[in-house]
C-alpha cells in the first residue's frame, strides 16, 4: 500500500501509459450513464485498472476485499465515503453514515481505501464530460471482490465479480 501511491503517481505522469491507455478513451462518446474498465493488468499481488466514467455514471456504494489507490486523470470523479455504524452481526444488514465527499481531478493527489469497512465508497461522474481514473488494487483478503450496500434499506450483500 505504501508503494502504491508513488507508483500510481509515476504511472499517471508516464507519457507512454497516457498515450496507449488514456488517449484512446477520449474518443468515447456513446453510452451516457455507464462506467467500464477500459484496461486491466495485474497478477496475484496487484491489479492496475483504468476506469472510464461516462457522464452521469455511478457505482453502487461498495467496499473491496483489498486495499486500493486511485486518482483522476481526465475530468472529475466524485468520491463519497461512508462509515459503517453497526457491528456486522446481523446477516445482510449494514447501517451507513456518509463521512465526506470530494472530487478528484488530475493533480489532486491520490485517494486510498483499506479493505472492507475501512473503504466504503461510491464513485460517480456527475459532470457532463467523460472522466477517467486510474486504480491500483492489492491482493484480495477474501474469496469475494467486495460488498455492495444499499443504505435506503440498511442492506449489504457480497459482490462476487468486480
Ligand atoms: Fe471502489
PDB file of C-alpha atoms and ligand atoms in Angstrom:
ATOM      1  CA  UNK A   1       0.000   0.000   0.000  1.00  0.00           C
ATOM      2  CA  UNK A   2       2.835   2.400   0.850  1.00  0.00           C
ATOM      3  CA  UNK A   3       4.378   1.771  -2.559  1.00  0.00           C
ATOM      4  CA  UNK A   4       1.058   2.144  -4.343  1.00  0.00           C
ATOM      5  CA  UNK A   5       0.860   5.919  -4.025  1.00  0.00           C
ATOM      6  CA  UNK A   6       4.277   6.757  -5.563  1.00  0.00           C
ATOM      7  CA  UNK A   7       3.846   4.005  -8.161  1.00  0.00           C
ATOM      8  CA  UNK A   8       0.484   5.360  -9.240  1.00  0.00           C
ATOM      9  CA  UNK A   9       1.768   8.958  -9.252  1.00  0.00           C
ATOM     10  CA  UNK A  10       4.628   7.945 -11.540  1.00  0.00           C
ATOM     11  CA  UNK A  11       2.393   5.940 -13.821  1.00  0.00           C
ATOM     12  CA  UNK A  12      -0.146   8.683 -14.490  1.00  0.00           C
ATOM     13  CA  UNK A  13       2.675  11.053 -15.478  1.00  0.00           C
ATOM     14  CA  UNK A  14       4.145   8.499 -17.864  1.00  0.00           C
ATOM     15  CA  UNK A  15       3.688   9.672 -21.455  1.00  0.00           C
ATOM     16  CA  UNK A  16       3.672   6.134 -22.855  1.00  0.00           C
ATOM     17  CA  UNK A  17       0.980   4.986 -20.451  1.00  0.00           C
ATOM     18  CA  UNK A  18      -1.182   8.023 -21.171  1.00  0.00           C
ATOM     19  CA  UNK A  19      -0.766   7.654 -24.931  1.00  0.00           C
ATOM     20  CA  UNK A  20      -1.620   3.959 -25.009  1.00  0.00           C
ATOM     21  CA  UNK A  21      -4.319   3.671 -22.324  1.00  0.00           C
ATOM     22  CA  UNK A  22      -5.875   7.086 -21.774  1.00  0.00           C
ATOM     23  CA  UNK A  23      -5.855   8.952 -25.084  1.00  0.00           C
ATOM     24  CA  UNK A  24      -7.884   6.321 -26.995  1.00  0.00           C
ATOM     25  CA  UNK A  25     -10.659   6.647 -24.395  1.00  0.00           C
ATOM     26  CA  UNK A  26     -11.115  10.315 -25.172  1.00  0.00           C
ATOM     27  CA  UNK A  27     -12.885   9.312 -28.369  1.00  0.00           C
ATOM     28  CA  UNK A  28     -15.690   7.700 -26.332  1.00  0.00           C
ATOM     29  CA  UNK A  29     -18.975   9.487 -26.872  1.00  0.00           C
ATOM     30  CA  UNK A  30     -21.560   6.716 -26.604  1.00  0.00           C
ATOM     31  CA  UNK A  31     -23.252   5.177 -23.595  1.00  0.00           C
ATOM     32  CA  UNK A  32     -24.015   8.022 -21.186  1.00  0.00           C
ATOM     33  CA  UNK A  33     -24.736   6.763 -17.688  1.00  0.00           C
ATOM     34  CA  UNK A  34     -22.289   3.866 -17.876  1.00  0.00           C
ATOM     35  CA  UNK A  35     -18.838   3.224 -16.490  1.00  0.00           C
ATOM     36  CA  UNK A  36     -16.473   0.452 -17.505  1.00  0.00           C
ATOM     37  CA  UNK A  37     -12.989  -0.912 -17.012  1.00  0.00           C
ATOM     38  CA  UNK A  38     -11.085   0.137 -20.126  1.00  0.00           C
ATOM     39  CA  UNK A  39      -7.806  -1.540 -19.200  1.00  0.00           C
ATOM     40  CA  UNK A  40      -6.787  -4.162 -16.681  1.00  0.00           C
ATOM     41  CA  UNK A  41      -3.395  -5.609 -15.958  1.00  0.00           C
ATOM     42  CA  UNK A  42      -2.136  -7.498 -12.966  1.00  0.00           C
ATOM     43  CA  UNK A  43      -1.190 -10.621 -11.110  1.00  0.00           C
ATOM     44  CA  UNK A  44      -1.789 -12.041  -7.630  1.00  0.00           C
ATOM     45  CA  UNK A  45      -0.118  -9.130  -5.863  1.00  0.00           C
ATOM     46  CA  UNK A  46      -1.776  -6.174  -7.571  1.00  0.00           C
ATOM     47  CA  UNK A  47      -4.138  -5.113 -10.338  1.00  0.00           C
ATOM     48  CA  UNK A  48      -3.987  -1.929 -12.337  1.00  0.00           C
ATOM     49  CA  UNK A  49      -7.277  -0.743 -13.837  1.00  0.00           C
ATOM     50  CA  UNK A  50      -8.259   2.240 -15.926  1.00  0.00           C
ATOM     51  CA  UNK A  51     -11.886   3.261 -15.426  1.00  0.00           C
ATOM     52  CA  UNK A  52     -13.874   5.299 -17.918  1.00  0.00           C
ATOM     53  CA  UNK A  53     -16.832   7.178 -16.446  1.00  0.00           C
ATOM     54  CA  UNK A  54     -19.331   8.410 -18.978  1.00  0.00           C
ATOM     55  CA  UNK A  55     -21.437  11.421 -17.918  1.00  0.00           C
ATOM     56  CA  UNK A  56     -23.924  10.545 -15.192  1.00  0.00           C
ATOM     57  CA  UNK A  57     -22.422   7.128 -14.395  1.00  0.00           C
ATOM     58  CA  UNK A  58     -22.102   5.882 -10.813  1.00  0.00           C
ATOM     59  CA  UNK A  59     -21.195   2.739  -8.930  1.00  0.00           C
ATOM     60  CA  UNK A  60     -23.235   1.380  -6.083  1.00  0.00           C
ATOM     61  CA  UNK A  61     -21.951   2.079  -2.593  1.00  0.00           C
ATOM     62  CA  UNK A  62     -19.369  -0.654  -2.150  1.00  0.00           C
ATOM     63  CA  UNK A  63     -16.201  -1.826  -0.499  1.00  0.00           C
ATOM     64  CA  UNK A  64     -13.311  -4.050  -1.556  1.00  0.00           C
ATOM     65  CA  UNK A  65     -11.529  -7.023  -0.037  1.00  0.00           C
ATOM     66  CA  UNK A  66      -8.191  -5.406  -0.887  1.00  0.00           C
ATOM     67  CA  UNK A  67      -6.516  -2.072  -0.415  1.00  0.00           C
ATOM     68  CA  UNK A  68      -6.851   0.327  -3.300  1.00  0.00           C
ATOM     69  CA  UNK A  69      -5.496   3.639  -4.531  1.00  0.00           C
ATOM     70  CA  UNK A  70      -6.800   5.777  -7.340  1.00  0.00           C
ATOM     71  CA  UNK A  71      -6.514   9.194  -8.925  1.00  0.00           C
ATOM     72  CA  UNK A  72      -8.317  11.209 -11.552  1.00  0.00           C
ATOM     73  CA  UNK A  73      -6.555  11.764 -14.868  1.00  0.00           C
ATOM     74  CA  UNK A  74      -9.258  13.239 -17.124  1.00  0.00           C
ATOM     75  CA  UNK A  75     -12.275  15.260 -15.980  1.00  0.00           C
ATOM     76  CA  UNK A  76     -13.524  14.804 -12.434  1.00  0.00           C
ATOM     77  CA  UNK A  77     -14.726  11.779 -10.496  1.00  0.00           C
ATOM     78  CA  UNK A  78     -16.738  12.276  -7.338  1.00  0.00           C
ATOM     79  CA  UNK A  79     -15.988  10.017  -4.382  1.00  0.00           C
ATOM     80  CA  UNK A  80     -18.451   9.735  -1.495  1.00  0.00           C
ATOM     81  CA  UNK A  81     -17.042   7.990   1.558  1.00  0.00           C
ATOM     82  CA  UNK A  82     -19.078   6.202   4.236  1.00  0.00           C
ATOM     83  CA  UNK A  83     -18.554   4.640   7.619  1.00  0.00           C
ATOM     84  CA  UNK A  84     -20.364   1.628   8.967  1.00  0.00           C
ATOM     85  CA  UNK A  85     -22.280   2.183  12.210  1.00  0.00           C
ATOM     86  CA  UNK A  86     -23.432  -1.369  13.037  1.00  0.00           C
ATOM     87  CA  UNK A  87     -21.191  -4.195  14.234  1.00  0.00           C
ATOM     88  CA  UNK A  88     -21.878  -6.539  11.307  1.00  0.00           C
ATOM     89  CA  UNK A  89     -23.546  -9.175  13.478  1.00  0.00           C
ATOM     90  CA  UNK A  90     -26.857  -9.237  11.563  1.00  0.00           C
ATOM     91  CA  UNK A  91     -26.850 -11.007   8.167  1.00  0.00           C
ATOM     92  CA  UNK A  92     -27.391  -8.739   5.129  1.00  0.00           C
ATOM     93  CA  UNK A  93     -27.657  -5.723   7.424  1.00  0.00           C
ATOM     94  CA  UNK A  94     -25.445  -2.638   7.441  1.00  0.00           C
ATOM     95  CA  UNK A  95     -26.100   0.859   8.641  1.00  0.00           C
ATOM     96  CA  UNK A  96     -24.027   3.568   6.977  1.00  0.00           C
ATOM     97  CA  UNK A  97     -23.308   7.208   7.558  1.00  0.00           C
ATOM     98  CA  UNK A  98     -21.798   9.460   4.934  1.00  0.00           C
ATOM     99  CA  UNK A  99     -18.455  10.885   6.057  1.00  0.00           C
ATOM    100  CA  UNK A 100     -17.386  13.148   3.217  1.00  0.00           C
ATOM    101  CA  UNK A 101     -17.337  13.655  -0.494  1.00  0.00           C
ATOM    102  CA  UNK A 102     -14.856  15.223  -2.854  1.00  0.00           C
ATOM    103  CA  UNK A 103     -13.944  15.457  -6.489  1.00  0.00           C
ATOM    104  CA  UNK A 104     -10.699  14.028  -7.770  1.00  0.00           C
ATOM    105  CA  UNK A 105      -9.120  15.650 -10.787  1.00  0.00           C
ATOM    106  CA  UNK A 106      -5.679  15.316 -12.305  1.00  0.00           C
ATOM    107  CA  UNK A 107      -3.144  16.725  -9.834  1.00  0.00           C
ATOM    108  CA  UNK A 108      -5.460  16.443  -6.805  1.00  0.00           C
ATOM    109  CA  UNK A 109      -3.451  13.594  -5.323  1.00  0.00           C
ATOM    110  CA  UNK A 110      -4.408  10.017  -4.635  1.00  0.00           C
ATOM    111  CA  UNK A 111      -7.308   8.578  -2.687  1.00  0.00           C
ATOM    112  CA  UNK A 112      -6.740   5.341  -0.799  1.00  0.00           C
ATOM    113  CA  UNK A 113      -9.098   2.735   0.636  1.00  0.00           C
ATOM    114  CA  UNK A 114      -8.403  -0.129   3.012  1.00  0.00           C
ATOM    115  CA  UNK A 115     -10.236  -3.489   2.905  1.00  0.00           C
ATOM    116  CA  UNK A 116     -13.860  -3.955   3.970  1.00  0.00           C
ATOM    117  CA  UNK A 117     -15.346  -1.311   6.315  1.00  0.00           C
ATOM    118  CA  UNK A 118     -12.291   0.923   6.003  1.00  0.00           C
ATOM    119  CA  UNK A 119     -13.028   1.814   2.415  1.00  0.00           C
ATOM    120  CA  UNK A 120     -16.775   2.064   1.825  1.00  0.00           C
ATOM    121  CA  UNK A 121     -17.367   4.455  -1.028  1.00  0.00           C
ATOM    122  CA  UNK A 122     -19.295   5.349  -4.131  1.00  0.00           C
ATOM    123  CA  UNK A 123     -17.728   6.694  -7.294  1.00  0.00           C
ATOM    124  CA  UNK A 124     -19.543   8.721  -9.896  1.00  0.00           C
ATOM    125  CA  UNK A 125     -19.191  11.206 -12.687  1.00  0.00           C
ATOM    126  CA  UNK A 126     -21.765  13.947 -12.052  1.00  0.00           C
ATOM    127  CA  UNK A 127     -20.315  16.130 -14.822  1.00  0.00           C
ATOM    128  CA  UNK A 128     -21.333  16.314 -18.471  1.00  0.00           C
ATOM    129  CA  UNK A 129     -17.893  15.231 -19.683  1.00  0.00           C
ATOM    130  CA  UNK A 130     -16.079  11.912 -19.801  1.00  0.00           C
ATOM    131  CA  UNK A 131     -13.944  11.205 -16.722  1.00  0.00           C
ATOM    132  CA  UNK A 132     -11.058   8.744 -16.467  1.00  0.00           C
ATOM    133  CA  UNK A 133      -9.374   7.437 -13.326  1.00  0.00           C
ATOM    134  CA  UNK A 134      -6.517   5.019 -12.742  1.00  0.00           C
ATOM    135  CA  UNK A 135      -6.734   2.495  -9.897  1.00  0.00           C
ATOM    136  CA  UNK A 136      -4.252   0.162  -8.253  1.00  0.00           C
ATOM    137  CA  UNK A 137      -5.600  -2.659  -6.062  1.00  0.00           C
ATOM    138  CA  UNK A 138      -3.723  -5.006  -3.773  1.00  0.00           C
ATOM    139  CA  UNK A 139      -4.338  -8.739  -3.276  1.00  0.00           C
ATOM    140  CA  UNK A 140      -7.782  -9.803  -2.116  1.00  0.00           C
ATOM    141  CA  UNK A 141      -8.120 -10.803   1.510  1.00  0.00           C
ATOM    142  CA  UNK A 142     -11.238 -12.860   0.801  1.00  0.00           C
ATOM    143  CA  UNK A 143     -12.964 -15.039  -1.772  1.00  0.00           C
ATOM    144  CA  UNK A 144     -15.257 -12.227  -2.846  1.00  0.00           C
ATOM    145  CA  UNK A 145     -14.394  -8.992  -4.627  1.00  0.00           C
ATOM    146  CA  UNK A 146     -16.151  -6.884  -2.015  1.00  0.00           C
ATOM    147  CA  UNK A 147     -19.630  -5.935  -0.857  1.00  0.00           C
ATOM    148  CA  UNK A 148     -22.408  -3.725  -2.176  1.00  0.00           C
ATOM    149  CA  UNK A 149     -24.504  -1.580   0.164  1.00  0.00           C
ATOM    150  CA  UNK A 150     -27.966  -0.071  -0.088  1.00  0.00           C
ATOM    151  CA  UNK A 151     -28.395   2.394   2.782  1.00  0.00           C
ATOM    152  CA  UNK A 152     -32.023   3.117   1.815  1.00  0.00           C
ATOM    153  CA  UNK A 153     -32.874  -0.273   3.367  1.00  0.00           C
ATOM    154  CA  UNK A 154     -29.767  -0.856   5.522  1.00  0.00           C
ATOM    155  CA  UNK A 155     -28.754  -3.703   3.229  1.00  0.00           C
ATOM    156  CA  UNK A 156     -25.392  -5.260   2.354  1.00  0.00           C
ATOM    157  CA  UNK A 157     -24.536  -8.247   0.139  1.00  0.00           C
ATOM    158  CA  UNK A 158     -21.399  -9.920  -1.177  1.00  0.00           C
ATOM    159  CA  UNK A 159     -20.157  -8.976  -4.620  1.00  0.00           C
ATOM    160  CA  UNK A 160     -18.566 -11.914  -6.369  1.00  0.00           C
ATOM    161  CA  UNK A 161     -17.230 -10.208  -9.504  1.00  0.00           C
ATOM    162  CA  UNK A 162     -15.644  -6.832  -9.971  1.00  0.00           C
TER     163      UNK A 162
HETATM  164 FE1  LIG B   1     -14.244   1.109  -5.186  1.00  0.00          FE
END
